[in-house]
Structures are given as structure tokens and as C-alpha cells.
Tab-separated table of N, CA and C in Angstrom:
chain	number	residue	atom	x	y	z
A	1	UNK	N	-12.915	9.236	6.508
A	1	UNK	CA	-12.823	8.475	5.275
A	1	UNK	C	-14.080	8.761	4.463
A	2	UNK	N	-13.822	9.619	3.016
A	2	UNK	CA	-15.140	9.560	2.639
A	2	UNK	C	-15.744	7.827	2.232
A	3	UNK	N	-15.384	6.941	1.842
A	3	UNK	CA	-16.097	5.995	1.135
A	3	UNK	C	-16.372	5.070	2.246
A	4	UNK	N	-17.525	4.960	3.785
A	4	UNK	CA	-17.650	4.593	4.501
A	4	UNK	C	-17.452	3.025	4.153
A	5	UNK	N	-18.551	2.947	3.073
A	5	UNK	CA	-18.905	1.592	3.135
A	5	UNK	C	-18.097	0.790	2.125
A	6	UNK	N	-17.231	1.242	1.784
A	6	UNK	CA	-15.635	0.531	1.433
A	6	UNK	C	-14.740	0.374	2.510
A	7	UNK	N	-15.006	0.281	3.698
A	7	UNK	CA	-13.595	0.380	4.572
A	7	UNK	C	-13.033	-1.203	4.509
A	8	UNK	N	-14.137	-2.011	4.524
A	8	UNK	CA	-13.518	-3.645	4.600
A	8	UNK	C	-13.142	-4.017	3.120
A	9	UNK	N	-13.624	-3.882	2.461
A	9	UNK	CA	-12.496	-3.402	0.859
A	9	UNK	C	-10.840	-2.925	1.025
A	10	UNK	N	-11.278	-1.586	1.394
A	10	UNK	CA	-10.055	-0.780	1.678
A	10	UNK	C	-9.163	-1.305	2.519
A	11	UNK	N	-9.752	-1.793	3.658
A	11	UNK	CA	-9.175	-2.286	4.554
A	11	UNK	C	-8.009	-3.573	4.207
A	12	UNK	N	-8.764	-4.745	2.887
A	12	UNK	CA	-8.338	-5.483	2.613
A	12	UNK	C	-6.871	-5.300	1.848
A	13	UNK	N	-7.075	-4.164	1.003
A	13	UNK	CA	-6.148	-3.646	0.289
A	13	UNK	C	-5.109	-2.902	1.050
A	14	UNK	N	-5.514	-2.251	2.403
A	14	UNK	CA	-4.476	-1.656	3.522
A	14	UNK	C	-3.254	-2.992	3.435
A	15	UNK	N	-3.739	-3.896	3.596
A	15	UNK	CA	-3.238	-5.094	4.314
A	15	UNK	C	-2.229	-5.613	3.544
A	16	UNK	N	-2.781	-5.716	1.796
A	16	UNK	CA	-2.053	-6.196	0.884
A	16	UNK	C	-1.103	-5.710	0.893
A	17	UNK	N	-0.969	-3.931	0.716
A	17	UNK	CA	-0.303	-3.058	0.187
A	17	UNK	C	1.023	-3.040	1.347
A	18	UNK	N	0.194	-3.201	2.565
A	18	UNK	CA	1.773	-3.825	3.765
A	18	UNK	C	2.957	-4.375	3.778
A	19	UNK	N	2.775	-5.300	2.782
A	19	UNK	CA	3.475	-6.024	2.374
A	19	UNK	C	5.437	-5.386	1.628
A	20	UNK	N	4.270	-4.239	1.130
A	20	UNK	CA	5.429	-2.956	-0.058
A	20	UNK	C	6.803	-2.548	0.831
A	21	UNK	N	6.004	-2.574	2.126
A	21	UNK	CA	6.775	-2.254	3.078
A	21	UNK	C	7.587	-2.979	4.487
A	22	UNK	N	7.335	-4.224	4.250
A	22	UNK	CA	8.400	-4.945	4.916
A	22	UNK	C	9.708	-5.016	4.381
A	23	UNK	N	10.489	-5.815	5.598
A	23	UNK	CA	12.029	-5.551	5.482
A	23	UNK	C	12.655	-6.726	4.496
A	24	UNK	N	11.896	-7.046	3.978
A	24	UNK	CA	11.991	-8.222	2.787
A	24	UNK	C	12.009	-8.381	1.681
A	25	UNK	N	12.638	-9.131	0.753
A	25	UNK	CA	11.945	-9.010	-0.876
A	25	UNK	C	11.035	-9.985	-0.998
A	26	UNK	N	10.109	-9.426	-1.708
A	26	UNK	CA	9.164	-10.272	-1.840
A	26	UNK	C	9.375	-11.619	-2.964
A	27	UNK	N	8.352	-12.136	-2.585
A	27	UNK	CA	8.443	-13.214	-3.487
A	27	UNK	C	6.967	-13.352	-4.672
A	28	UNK	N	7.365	-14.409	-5.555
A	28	UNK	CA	5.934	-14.416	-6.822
A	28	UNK	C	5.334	-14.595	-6.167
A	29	UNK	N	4.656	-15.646	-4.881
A	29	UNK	CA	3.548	-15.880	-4.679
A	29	UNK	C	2.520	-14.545	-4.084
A	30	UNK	N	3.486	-13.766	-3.511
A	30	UNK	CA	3.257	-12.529	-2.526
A	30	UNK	C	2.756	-11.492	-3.869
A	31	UNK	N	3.386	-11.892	-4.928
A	31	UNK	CA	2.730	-10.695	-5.507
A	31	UNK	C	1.275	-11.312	-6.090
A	32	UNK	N	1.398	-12.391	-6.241
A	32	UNK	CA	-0.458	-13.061	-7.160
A	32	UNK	C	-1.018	-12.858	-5.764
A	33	UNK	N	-0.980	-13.141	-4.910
A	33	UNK	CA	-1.480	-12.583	-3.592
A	33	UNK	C	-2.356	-11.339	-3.606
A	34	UNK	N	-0.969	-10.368	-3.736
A	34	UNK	CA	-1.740	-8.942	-3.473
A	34	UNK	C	-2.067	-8.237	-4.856
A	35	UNK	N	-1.909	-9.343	-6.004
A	35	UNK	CA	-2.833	-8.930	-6.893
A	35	UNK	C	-4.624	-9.071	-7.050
A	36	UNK	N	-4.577	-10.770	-6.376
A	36	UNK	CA	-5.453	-10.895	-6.250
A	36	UNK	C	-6.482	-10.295	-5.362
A	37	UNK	N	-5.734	-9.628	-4.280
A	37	UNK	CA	-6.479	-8.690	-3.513
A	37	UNK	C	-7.301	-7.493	-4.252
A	38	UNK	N	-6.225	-6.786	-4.995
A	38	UNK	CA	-6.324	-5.593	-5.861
A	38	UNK	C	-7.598	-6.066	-6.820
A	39	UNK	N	-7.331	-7.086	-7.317
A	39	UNK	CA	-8.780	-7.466	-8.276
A	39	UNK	C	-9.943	-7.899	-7.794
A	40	UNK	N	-10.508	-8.249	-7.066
A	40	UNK	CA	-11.550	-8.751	-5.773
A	40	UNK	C	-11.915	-7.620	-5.215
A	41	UNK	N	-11.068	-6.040	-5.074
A	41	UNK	CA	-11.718	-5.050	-4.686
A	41	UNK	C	-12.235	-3.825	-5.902
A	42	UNK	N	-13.137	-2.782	-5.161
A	42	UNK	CA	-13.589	-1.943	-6.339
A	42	UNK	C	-13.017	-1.337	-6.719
A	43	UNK	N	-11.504	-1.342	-6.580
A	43	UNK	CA	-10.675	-0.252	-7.192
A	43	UNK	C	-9.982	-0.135	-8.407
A	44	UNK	N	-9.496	0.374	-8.731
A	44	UNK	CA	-8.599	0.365	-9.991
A	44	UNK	C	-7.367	0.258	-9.773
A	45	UNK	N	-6.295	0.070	-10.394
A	45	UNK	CA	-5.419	-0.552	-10.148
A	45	UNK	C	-4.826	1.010	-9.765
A	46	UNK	N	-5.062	2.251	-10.717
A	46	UNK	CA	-4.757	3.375	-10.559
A	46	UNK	C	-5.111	4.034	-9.245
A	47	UNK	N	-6.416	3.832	-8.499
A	47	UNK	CA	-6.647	4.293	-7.131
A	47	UNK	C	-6.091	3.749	-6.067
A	48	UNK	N	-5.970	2.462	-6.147
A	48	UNK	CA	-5.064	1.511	-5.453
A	48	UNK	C	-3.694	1.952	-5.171
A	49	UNK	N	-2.538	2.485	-6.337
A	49	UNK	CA	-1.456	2.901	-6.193
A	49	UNK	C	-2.029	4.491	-5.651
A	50	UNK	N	-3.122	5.147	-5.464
A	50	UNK	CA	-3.213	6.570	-4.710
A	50	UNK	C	-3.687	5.904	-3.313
A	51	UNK	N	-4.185	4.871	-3.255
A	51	UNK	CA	-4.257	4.625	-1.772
A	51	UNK	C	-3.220	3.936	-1.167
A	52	UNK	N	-2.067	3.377	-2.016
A	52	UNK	CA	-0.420	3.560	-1.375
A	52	UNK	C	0.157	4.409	-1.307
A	53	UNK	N	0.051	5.273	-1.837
A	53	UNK	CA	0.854	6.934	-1.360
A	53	UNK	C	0.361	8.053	-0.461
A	54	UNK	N	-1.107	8.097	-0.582
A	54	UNK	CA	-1.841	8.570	0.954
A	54	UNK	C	-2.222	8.066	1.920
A	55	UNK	N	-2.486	6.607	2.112
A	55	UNK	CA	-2.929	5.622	3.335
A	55	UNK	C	-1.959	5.422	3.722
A	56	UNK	N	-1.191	4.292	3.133
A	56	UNK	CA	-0.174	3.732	3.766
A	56	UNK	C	0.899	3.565	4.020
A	57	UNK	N	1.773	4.812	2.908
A	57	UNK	CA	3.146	5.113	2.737
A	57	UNK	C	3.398	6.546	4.049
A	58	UNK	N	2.280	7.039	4.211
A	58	UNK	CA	2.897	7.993	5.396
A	58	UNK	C	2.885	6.958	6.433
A	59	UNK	N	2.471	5.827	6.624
A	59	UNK	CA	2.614	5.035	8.300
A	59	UNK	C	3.491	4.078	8.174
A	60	UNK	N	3.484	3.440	7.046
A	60	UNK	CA	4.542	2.997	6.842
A	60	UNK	C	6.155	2.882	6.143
A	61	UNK	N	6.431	3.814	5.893
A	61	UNK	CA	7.669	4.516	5.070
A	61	UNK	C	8.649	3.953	5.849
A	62	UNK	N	8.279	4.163	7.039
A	62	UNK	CA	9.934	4.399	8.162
A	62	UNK	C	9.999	3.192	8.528
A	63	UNK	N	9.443	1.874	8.425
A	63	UNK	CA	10.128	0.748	8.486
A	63	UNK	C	10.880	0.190	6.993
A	64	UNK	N	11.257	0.923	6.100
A	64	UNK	CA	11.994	0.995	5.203
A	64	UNK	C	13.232	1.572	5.562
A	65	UNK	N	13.293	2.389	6.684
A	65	UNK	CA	14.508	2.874	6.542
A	65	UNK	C	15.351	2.781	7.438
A	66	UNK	N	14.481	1.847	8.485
A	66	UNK	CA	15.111	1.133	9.492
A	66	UNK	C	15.645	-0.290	9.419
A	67	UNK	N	17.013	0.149	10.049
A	67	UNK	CA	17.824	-1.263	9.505
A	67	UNK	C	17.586	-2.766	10.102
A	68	UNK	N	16.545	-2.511	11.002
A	68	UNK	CA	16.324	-3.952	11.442
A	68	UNK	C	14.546	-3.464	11.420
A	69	UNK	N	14.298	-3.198	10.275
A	69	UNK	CA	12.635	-3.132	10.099
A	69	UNK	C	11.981	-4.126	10.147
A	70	UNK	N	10.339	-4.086	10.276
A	70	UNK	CA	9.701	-5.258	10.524
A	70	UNK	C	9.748	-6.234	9.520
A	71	UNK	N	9.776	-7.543	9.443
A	71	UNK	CA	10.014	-8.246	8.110
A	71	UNK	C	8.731	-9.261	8.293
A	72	UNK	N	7.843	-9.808	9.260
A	72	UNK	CA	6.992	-10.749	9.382
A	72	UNK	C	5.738	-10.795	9.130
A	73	UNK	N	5.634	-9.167	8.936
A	73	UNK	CA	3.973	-8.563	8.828
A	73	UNK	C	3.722	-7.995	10.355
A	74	UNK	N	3.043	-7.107	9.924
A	74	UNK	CA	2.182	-6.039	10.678
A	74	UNK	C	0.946	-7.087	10.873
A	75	UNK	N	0.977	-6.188	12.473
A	75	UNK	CA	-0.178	-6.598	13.233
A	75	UNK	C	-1.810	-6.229	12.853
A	76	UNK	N	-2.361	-6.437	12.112
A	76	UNK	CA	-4.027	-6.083	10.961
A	76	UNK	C	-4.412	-4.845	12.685
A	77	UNK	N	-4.772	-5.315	13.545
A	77	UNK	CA	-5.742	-4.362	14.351
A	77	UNK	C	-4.794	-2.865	14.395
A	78	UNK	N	-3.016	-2.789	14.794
A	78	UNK	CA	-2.500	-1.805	14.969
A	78	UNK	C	-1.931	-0.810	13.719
A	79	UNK	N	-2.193	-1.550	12.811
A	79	UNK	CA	-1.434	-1.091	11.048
A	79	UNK	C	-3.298	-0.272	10.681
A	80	UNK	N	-4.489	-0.993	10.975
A	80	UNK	CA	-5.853	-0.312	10.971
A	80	UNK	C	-5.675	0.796	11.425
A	81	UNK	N	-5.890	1.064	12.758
A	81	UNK	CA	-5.605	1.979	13.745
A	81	UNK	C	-5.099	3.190	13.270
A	82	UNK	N	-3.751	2.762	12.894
A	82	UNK	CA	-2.242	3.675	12.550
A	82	UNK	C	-3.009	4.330	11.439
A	83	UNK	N	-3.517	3.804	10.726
A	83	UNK	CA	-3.869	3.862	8.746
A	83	UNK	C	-5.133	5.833	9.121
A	84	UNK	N	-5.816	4.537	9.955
A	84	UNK	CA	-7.402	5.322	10.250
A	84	UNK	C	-6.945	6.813	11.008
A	85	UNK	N	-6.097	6.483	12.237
A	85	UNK	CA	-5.170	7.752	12.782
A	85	UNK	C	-4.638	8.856	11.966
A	86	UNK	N	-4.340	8.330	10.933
A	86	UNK	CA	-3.661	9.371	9.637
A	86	UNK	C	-4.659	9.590	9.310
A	87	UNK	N	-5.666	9.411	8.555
A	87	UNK	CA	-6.506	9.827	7.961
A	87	UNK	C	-7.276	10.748	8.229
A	88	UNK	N	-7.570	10.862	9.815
A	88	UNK	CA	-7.965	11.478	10.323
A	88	UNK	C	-7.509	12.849	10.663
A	89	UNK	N	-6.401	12.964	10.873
A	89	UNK	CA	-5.656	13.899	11.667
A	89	UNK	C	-4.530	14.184	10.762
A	90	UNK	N	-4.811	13.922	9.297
A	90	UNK	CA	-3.456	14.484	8.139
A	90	UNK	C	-3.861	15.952	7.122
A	91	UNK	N	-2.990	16.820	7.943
A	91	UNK	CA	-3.301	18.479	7.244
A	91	UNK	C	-3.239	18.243	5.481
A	92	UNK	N	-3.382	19.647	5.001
A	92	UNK	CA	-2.961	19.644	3.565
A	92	UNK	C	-1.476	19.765	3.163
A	93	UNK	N	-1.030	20.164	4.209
A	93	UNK	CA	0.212	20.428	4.291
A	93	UNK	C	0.959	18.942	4.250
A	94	UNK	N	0.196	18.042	5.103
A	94	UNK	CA	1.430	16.853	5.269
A	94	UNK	C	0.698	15.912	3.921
A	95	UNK	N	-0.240	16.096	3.328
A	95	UNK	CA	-0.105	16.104	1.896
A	95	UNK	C	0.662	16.520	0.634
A	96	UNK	N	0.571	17.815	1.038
A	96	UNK	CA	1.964	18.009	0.021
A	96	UNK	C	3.003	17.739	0.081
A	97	UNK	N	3.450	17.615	1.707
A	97	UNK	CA	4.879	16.293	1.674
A	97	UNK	C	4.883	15.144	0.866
A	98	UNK	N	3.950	14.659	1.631
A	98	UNK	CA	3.522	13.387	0.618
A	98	UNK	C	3.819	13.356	-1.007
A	99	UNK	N	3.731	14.712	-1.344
A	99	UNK	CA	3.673	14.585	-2.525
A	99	UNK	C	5.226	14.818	-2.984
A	100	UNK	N	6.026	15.519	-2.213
A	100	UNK	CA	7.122	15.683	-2.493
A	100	UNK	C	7.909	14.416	-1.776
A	101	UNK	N	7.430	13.420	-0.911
A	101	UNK	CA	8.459	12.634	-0.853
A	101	UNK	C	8.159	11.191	-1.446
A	102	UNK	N	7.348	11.010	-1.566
A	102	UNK	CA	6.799	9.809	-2.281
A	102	UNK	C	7.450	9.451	-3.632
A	103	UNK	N	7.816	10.274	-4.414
A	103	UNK	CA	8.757	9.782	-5.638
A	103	UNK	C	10.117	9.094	-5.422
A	104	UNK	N	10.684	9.801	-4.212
A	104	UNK	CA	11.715	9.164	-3.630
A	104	UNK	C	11.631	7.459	-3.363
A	105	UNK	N	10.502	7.298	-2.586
A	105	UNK	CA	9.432	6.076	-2.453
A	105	UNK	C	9.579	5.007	-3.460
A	106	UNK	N	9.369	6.010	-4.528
A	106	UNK	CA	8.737	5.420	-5.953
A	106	UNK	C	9.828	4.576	-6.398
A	107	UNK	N	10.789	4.972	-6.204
A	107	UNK	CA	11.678	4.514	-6.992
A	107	UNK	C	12.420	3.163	-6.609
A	108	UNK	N	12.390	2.814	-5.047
A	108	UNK	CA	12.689	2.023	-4.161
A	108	UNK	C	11.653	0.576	-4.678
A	109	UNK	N	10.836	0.551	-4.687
A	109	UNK	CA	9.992	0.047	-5.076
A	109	UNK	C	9.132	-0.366	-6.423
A	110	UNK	N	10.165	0.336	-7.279
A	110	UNK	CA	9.749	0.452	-8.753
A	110	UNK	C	9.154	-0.896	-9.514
A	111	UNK	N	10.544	-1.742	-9.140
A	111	UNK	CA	10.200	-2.936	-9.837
A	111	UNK	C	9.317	-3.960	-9.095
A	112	UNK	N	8.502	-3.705	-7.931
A	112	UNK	CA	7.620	-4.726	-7.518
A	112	UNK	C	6.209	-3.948	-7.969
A	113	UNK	N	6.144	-2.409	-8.528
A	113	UNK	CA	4.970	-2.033	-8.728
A	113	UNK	C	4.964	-2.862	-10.054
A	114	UNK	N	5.868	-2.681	-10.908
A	114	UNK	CA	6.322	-3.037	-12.098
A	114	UNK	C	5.600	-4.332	-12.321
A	115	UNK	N	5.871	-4.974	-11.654
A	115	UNK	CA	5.548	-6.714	-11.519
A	115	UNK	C	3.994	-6.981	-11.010
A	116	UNK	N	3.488	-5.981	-10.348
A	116	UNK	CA	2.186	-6.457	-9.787
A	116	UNK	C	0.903	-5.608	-10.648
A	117	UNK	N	1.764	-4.336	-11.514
A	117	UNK	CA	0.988	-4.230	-12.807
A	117	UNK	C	0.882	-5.508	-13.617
A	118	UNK	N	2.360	-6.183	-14.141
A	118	UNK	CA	2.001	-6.774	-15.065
A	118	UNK	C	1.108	-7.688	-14.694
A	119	UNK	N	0.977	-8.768	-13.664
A	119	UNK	CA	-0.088	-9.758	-13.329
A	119	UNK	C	-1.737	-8.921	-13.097
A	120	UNK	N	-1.523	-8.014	-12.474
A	120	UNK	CA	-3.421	-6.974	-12.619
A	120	UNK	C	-4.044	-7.232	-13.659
A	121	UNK	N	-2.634	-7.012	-15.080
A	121	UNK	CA	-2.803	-6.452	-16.366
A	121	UNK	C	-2.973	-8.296	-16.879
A	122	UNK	N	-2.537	-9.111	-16.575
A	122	UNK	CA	-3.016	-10.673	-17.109
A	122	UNK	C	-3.471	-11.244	-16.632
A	123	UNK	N	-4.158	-11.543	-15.407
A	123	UNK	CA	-5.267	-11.847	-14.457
A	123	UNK	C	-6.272	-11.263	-15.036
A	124	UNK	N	-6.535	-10.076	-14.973
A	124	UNK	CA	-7.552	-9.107	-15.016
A	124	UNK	C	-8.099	-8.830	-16.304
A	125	UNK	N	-7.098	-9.011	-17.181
A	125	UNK	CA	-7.988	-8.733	-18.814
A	125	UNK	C	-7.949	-10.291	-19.396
């Protein structure tokens, strides 16, 4: 990880961003939630959505597409782990997957990015 001394930042935002990926729809409170996460850390709302498509969408994708996926939340020590495991050990190659499957992603999910812009965007300014 280059930004060492962001990991409990990052980390916080790992956690939020978990959420994208349970077997559930979310609800308003869940999104002022993980907005408020997003604003409390140093990121931008723009790096934030690149640290959902390289952190946490390769570990967590496939409980999206499983029909009895997790719906209660991920376990913080094994979803760390999993996150830090990728990071470590992810070629350029399974980057450019990433890059080719993540729009697919995108679209599944459109309208909760949709929604947790707009509160970033009225919280935040």
C-alpha cells in the first residue's frame, strides 16, 4: 500500500464501501452513514470511488452474484485481510480486468453511487 499512514482512514472507508456489496438494498440511513465516512476521511469523493474499483470490488464482487450472498456485513478483521491480500499480490494484468469488468459493476449499482454523490455533494459543500 503506498499511503502507509492512511491505512486506518482507508481502512475506515474499506468498511463503508462493504456495504455496496451486500445482498441487500440499502437503506437512507446506510447511505448518510457511508457518506459520512467518505467526508471524515482524506479522500475525495473521486479517489474513494477508485478505491471501490481496485480495493474492494475485486474481493468483493462475487457476493453479488451469489444467490444467497452475505447480507449482515462482513467480518472488519477477514474483509481487512482479504482487501490487504489483494493488494499485495494483484498483477497488472488483473488490473486491467478490473478495468474491463468493473463497468459491468457500474451499472448494478448506479443508483446508490448516484445517491451517495448527491448527499457528499450537500453535506460537504
Amino acid at each position: 500500500m503506498k499511503e502507509p499512514e492512511l491505512f486506518e482512514e482507508r481502512k475506515l472507508v474499506w468498511l463503508a464501501l462493504s456495504d455496496l456489496y451486500l445482498d441487500i438494498e440499502l437503506q437512507e440511513w446506510q447511505f448518510q452513514y457511508m457518506t459520512g465516512i467518505f467526508l471524515k476521511s482524506p479522500f475525495s469523493f473521486e479517489k474513494i470511488k477508485k478505491i471501490d474499483q481496485y480495493e474492494i470490488f475485486p474481493v468483493l464482487f462475487s457476493n453479488l452474484l451469489n444467490p444467497a450472498g452475505e447480507w449482515a456485513g462482513f467480518e472488519e478483521k477477514r474483509l481487512v485481510k482479504n482487501i490487504m491480500n489483494w493488494m499485495e499480490s494483484r498483477s497488472e494484468l488483473d488490473i486491467l480486468a478490473i478495468k474491463c469488468i468493473y463497468p459491468i459493476y457500474e451499472q448494478v449499482n448506479r443508483d446508490y453511487w448516484k445517491r451517495l454523490e448527491e448527499i457528499y455533494h450537500q453535506i460537504g459543500f
